XYZ file of C-alpha atoms in Angstrom:
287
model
C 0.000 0.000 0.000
C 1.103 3.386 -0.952
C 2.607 5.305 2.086
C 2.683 9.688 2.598
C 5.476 10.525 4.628
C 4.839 14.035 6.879
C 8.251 15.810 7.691
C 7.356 17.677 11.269
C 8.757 19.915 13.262
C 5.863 20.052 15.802
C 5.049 23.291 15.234
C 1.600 24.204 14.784
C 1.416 24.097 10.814
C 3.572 21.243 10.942
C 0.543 19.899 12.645
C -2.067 20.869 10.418
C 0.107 19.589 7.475
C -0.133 16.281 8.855
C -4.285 16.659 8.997
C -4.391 17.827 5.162
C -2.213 14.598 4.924
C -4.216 12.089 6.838
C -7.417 13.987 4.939
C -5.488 12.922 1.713
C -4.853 9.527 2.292
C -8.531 8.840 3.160
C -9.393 9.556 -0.422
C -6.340 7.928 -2.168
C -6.307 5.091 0.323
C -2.777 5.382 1.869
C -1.270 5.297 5.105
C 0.578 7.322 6.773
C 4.449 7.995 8.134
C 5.145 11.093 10.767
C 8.701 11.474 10.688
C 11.092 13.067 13.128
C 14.149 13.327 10.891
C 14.527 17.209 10.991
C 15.160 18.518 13.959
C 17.228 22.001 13.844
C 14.757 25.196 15.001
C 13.437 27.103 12.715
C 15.354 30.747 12.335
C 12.582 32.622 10.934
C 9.681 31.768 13.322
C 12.220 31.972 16.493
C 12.679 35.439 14.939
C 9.342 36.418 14.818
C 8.456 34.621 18.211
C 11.451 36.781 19.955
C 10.632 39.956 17.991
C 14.268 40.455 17.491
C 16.595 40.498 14.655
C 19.328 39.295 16.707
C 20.826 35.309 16.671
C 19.196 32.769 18.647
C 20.538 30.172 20.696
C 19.590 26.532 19.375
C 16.276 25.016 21.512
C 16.677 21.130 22.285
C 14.736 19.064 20.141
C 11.470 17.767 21.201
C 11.892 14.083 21.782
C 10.441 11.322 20.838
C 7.247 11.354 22.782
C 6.189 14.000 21.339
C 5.760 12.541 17.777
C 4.699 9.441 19.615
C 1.398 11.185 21.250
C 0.689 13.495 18.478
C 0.384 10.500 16.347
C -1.699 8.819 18.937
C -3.697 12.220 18.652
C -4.167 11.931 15.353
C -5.734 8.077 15.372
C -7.689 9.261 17.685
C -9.081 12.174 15.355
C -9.132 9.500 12.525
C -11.432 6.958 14.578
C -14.026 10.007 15.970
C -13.571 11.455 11.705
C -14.431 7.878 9.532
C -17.521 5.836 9.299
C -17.765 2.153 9.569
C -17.005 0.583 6.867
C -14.951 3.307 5.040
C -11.486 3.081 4.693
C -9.592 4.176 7.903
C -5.434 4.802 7.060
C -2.930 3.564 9.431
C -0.820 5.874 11.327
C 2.878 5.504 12.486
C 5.893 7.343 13.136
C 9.449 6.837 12.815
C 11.237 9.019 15.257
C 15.262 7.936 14.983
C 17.322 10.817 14.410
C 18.641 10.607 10.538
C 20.063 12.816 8.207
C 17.519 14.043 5.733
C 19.323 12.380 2.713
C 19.867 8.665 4.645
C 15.498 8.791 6.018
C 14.635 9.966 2.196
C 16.975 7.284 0.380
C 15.702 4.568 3.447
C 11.926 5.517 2.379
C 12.660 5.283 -1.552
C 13.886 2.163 -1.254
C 11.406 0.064 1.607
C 8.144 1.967 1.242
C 6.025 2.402 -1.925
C 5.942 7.052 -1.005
C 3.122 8.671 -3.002
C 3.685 11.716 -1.645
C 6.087 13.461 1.078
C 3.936 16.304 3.085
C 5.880 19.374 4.832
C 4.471 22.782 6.153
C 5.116 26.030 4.007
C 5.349 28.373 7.199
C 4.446 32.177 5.716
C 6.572 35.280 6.910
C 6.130 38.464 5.731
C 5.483 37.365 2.673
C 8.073 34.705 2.474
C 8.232 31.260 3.089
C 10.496 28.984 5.125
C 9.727 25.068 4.639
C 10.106 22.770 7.993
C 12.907 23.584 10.628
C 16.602 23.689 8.981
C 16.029 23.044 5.647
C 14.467 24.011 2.487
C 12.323 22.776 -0.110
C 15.299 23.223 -2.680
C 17.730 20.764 -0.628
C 14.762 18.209 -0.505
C 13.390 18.136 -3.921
C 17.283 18.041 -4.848
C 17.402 14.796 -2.230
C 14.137 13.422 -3.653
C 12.647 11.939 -6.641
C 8.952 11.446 -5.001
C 6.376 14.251 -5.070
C 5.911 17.415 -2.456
C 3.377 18.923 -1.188
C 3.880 22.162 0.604
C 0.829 22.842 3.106
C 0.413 26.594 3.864
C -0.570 27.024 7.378
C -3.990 28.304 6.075
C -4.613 25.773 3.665
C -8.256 24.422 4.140
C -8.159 20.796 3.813
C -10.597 19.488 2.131
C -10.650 17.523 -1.427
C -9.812 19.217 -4.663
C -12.608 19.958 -6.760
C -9.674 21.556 -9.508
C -6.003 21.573 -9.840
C -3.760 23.988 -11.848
C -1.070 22.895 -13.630
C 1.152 25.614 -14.369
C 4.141 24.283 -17.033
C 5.706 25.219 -20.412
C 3.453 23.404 -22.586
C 5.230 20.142 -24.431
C 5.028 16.357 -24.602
C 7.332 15.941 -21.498
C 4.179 16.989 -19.299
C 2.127 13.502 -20.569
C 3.192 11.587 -17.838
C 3.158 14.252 -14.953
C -0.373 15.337 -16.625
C -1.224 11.474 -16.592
C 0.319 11.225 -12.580
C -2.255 14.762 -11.807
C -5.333 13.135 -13.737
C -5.144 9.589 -11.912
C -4.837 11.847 -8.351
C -7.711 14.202 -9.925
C -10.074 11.347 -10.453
C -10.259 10.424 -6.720
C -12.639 13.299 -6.652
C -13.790 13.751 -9.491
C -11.650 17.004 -9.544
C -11.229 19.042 -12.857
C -7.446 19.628 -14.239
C -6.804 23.252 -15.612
C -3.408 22.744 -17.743
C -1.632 26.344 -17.500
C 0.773 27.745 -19.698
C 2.679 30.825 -18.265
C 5.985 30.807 -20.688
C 4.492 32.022 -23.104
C 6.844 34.734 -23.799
C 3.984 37.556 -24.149
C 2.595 39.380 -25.898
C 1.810 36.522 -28.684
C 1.115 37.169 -31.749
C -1.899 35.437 -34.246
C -0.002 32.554 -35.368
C 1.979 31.361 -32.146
C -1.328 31.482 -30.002
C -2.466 29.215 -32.687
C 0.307 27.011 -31.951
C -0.031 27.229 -28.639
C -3.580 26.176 -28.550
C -2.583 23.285 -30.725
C -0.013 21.970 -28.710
C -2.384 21.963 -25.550
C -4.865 20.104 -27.485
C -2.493 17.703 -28.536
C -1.528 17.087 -25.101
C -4.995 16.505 -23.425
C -6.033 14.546 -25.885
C -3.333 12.254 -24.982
C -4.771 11.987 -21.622
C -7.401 9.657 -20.731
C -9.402 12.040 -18.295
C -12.802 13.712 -19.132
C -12.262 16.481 -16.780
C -9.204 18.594 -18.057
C -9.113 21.767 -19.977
C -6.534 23.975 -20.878
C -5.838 28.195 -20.380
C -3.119 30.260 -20.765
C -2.689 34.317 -20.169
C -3.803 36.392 -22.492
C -1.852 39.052 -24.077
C -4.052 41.881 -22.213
C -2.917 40.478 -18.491
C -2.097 43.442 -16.462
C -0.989 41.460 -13.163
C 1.528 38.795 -12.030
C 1.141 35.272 -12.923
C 0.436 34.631 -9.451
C -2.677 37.171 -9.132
C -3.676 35.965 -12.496
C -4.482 32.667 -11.028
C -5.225 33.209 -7.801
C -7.904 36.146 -8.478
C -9.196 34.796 -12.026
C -9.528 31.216 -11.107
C -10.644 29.124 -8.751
C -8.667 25.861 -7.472
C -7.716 23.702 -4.171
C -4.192 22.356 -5.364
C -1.516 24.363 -7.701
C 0.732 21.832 -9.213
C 3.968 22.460 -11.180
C 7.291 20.273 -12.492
C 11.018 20.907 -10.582
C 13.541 20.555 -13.045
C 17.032 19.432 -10.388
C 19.635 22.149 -11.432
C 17.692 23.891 -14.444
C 17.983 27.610 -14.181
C 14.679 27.369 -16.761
C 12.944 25.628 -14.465
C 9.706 26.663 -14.653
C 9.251 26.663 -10.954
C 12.202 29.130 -10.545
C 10.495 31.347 -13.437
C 7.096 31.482 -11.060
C 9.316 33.016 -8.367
C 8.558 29.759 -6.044
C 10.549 30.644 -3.168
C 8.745 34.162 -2.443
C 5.897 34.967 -4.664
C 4.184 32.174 -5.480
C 4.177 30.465 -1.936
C 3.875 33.755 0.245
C 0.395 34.611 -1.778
C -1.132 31.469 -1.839
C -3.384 29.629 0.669
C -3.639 26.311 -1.238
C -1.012 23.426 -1.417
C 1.364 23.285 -3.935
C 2.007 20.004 -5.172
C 5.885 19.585 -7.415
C 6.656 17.001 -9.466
C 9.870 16.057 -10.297
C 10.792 16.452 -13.733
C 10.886 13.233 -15.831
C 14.128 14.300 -18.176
């Protein structure tokens, strides 16, 4: 059975990251893996808890009864949350203390990972992922999935995801990876193009629209449609889809070490996460 792992730091949107996880594998009928493995405090949110600009002196790590009873917490949610008969995910933990790179490589290789879960904690309009790390070092670590969690992120299922990529025939398989996800709630797939190296003229939206069409019919899914900003767009990519459309999960590809990555062209690291409130799911790139 497929497994999502949930990186946590115990903070509080650790925490709720681990609920929009548990709420996920209800639907796509996984279980579920709290691990301790990163442990160094977080610099921003000491910061901001201290008011102060100055250094902070490391805090001890919480230890291991503390992932032990939140995960008892969360069975307990689980039981008091599902109905007879429905299918109820099991919960465990794995608190050793590892380096990120040994727990990721152990889970690759013993556990079937769908998905590995970690909180996007917002500051001033930035965004910090887990305790001591970044996203960068882990999707450069991993070849599963992320999803980044904002701490406001309602969880609930997707009724539509956005797939924001430069349009080709290297998406079919991520596109096929969305749709199958998609399907477990009968969720519609908006395929995004935001290279599109505006303004466009006659003949190259033509092409555009051709390629896009090419693509989803490719894709055995009834529920997918494709958009891409017009010429006329006065605001950022990111208010673009945010204000003008609706959706509960923005998905895009991380090309390891590509400067043309089209996660590094949506300004990922500030913009995009510090003005969203829904999770952002990356795939790795297939190259």
């Amino acid at each position: 059975m497929k497994t999502i792992v949930v990186f946590t730091d115990h903070s509080k949107q650790s925490e709720h990251a681990a609920r929009y996880a548990m709420h996920l594998a209800k639907k796509i009928k996984a279980n579920v893996l709290l691990s301790d493995a990163i442990k160094m405090p977080n610099r921003v949110l000491a910061l901001r808890a201290v008011r102060s600009n100055d250094s902070f002196e490391e805090q001890e790590p919480p230890d291991n009864n503390s992932l032990l009873t939140f995960c008892g917490l969360l069975e307990n949610e689980l039981l008091e949350n599902t109905l007879p008969g429905k299918f109820s995910p099991a919960i465990y933990c794995q608190p050793d203390e590892m380096a990120l790179d040994e727990v990721i490589s152990y889970f690759e290789e013993n556990l079937d990972v769908a998905f590995i879960v970690l909180a996007a904690n917002l500051y001033y309009g930035t965004s910090t992922i887990m305790a001591g790390v970044t996203c960068g070092e882990i999707l450069t670590i991993s070849n599963i999935p992320v999803i980044l969690v904002p701490e406001d992120a309602p969880i609930r299922y997707a009724e539509k995801y956005a797939f924001v990529a430069d349009i080709d025939n290297s998406n079919i398989s991520t596109l096929t990876h969305i749709t199958k996800l998609a399907d477990c709630s009968a969720a519609e797939v908006m395929l995004v193009n935001i290279n599109t190296g505006r303004p466009l003229d006659e003949d190259q939206e033509n092409a555009l629209r051709s390629i896009m069409k090419e693509t989803i019919t490719q894709i055995d899914y009834g529920r997918i449609y494709y958009r891409h900003l017009p010429n006329s767009v006065s605001k950022s990519d990111v208010e673009w889809l945010m204000q003008d459309n609706k959706f509960e999960i923005l998905v895009v590809v991380h090309h390891k070490n590509n400067k043309n990555s089209p996660l590094l062209k949506f300004d990922y690291s500030g913009k995009m996460v510090g003005n969203i409130n829904v999770p952002l799911l990356i795939y790795p790139a297939i190259d």
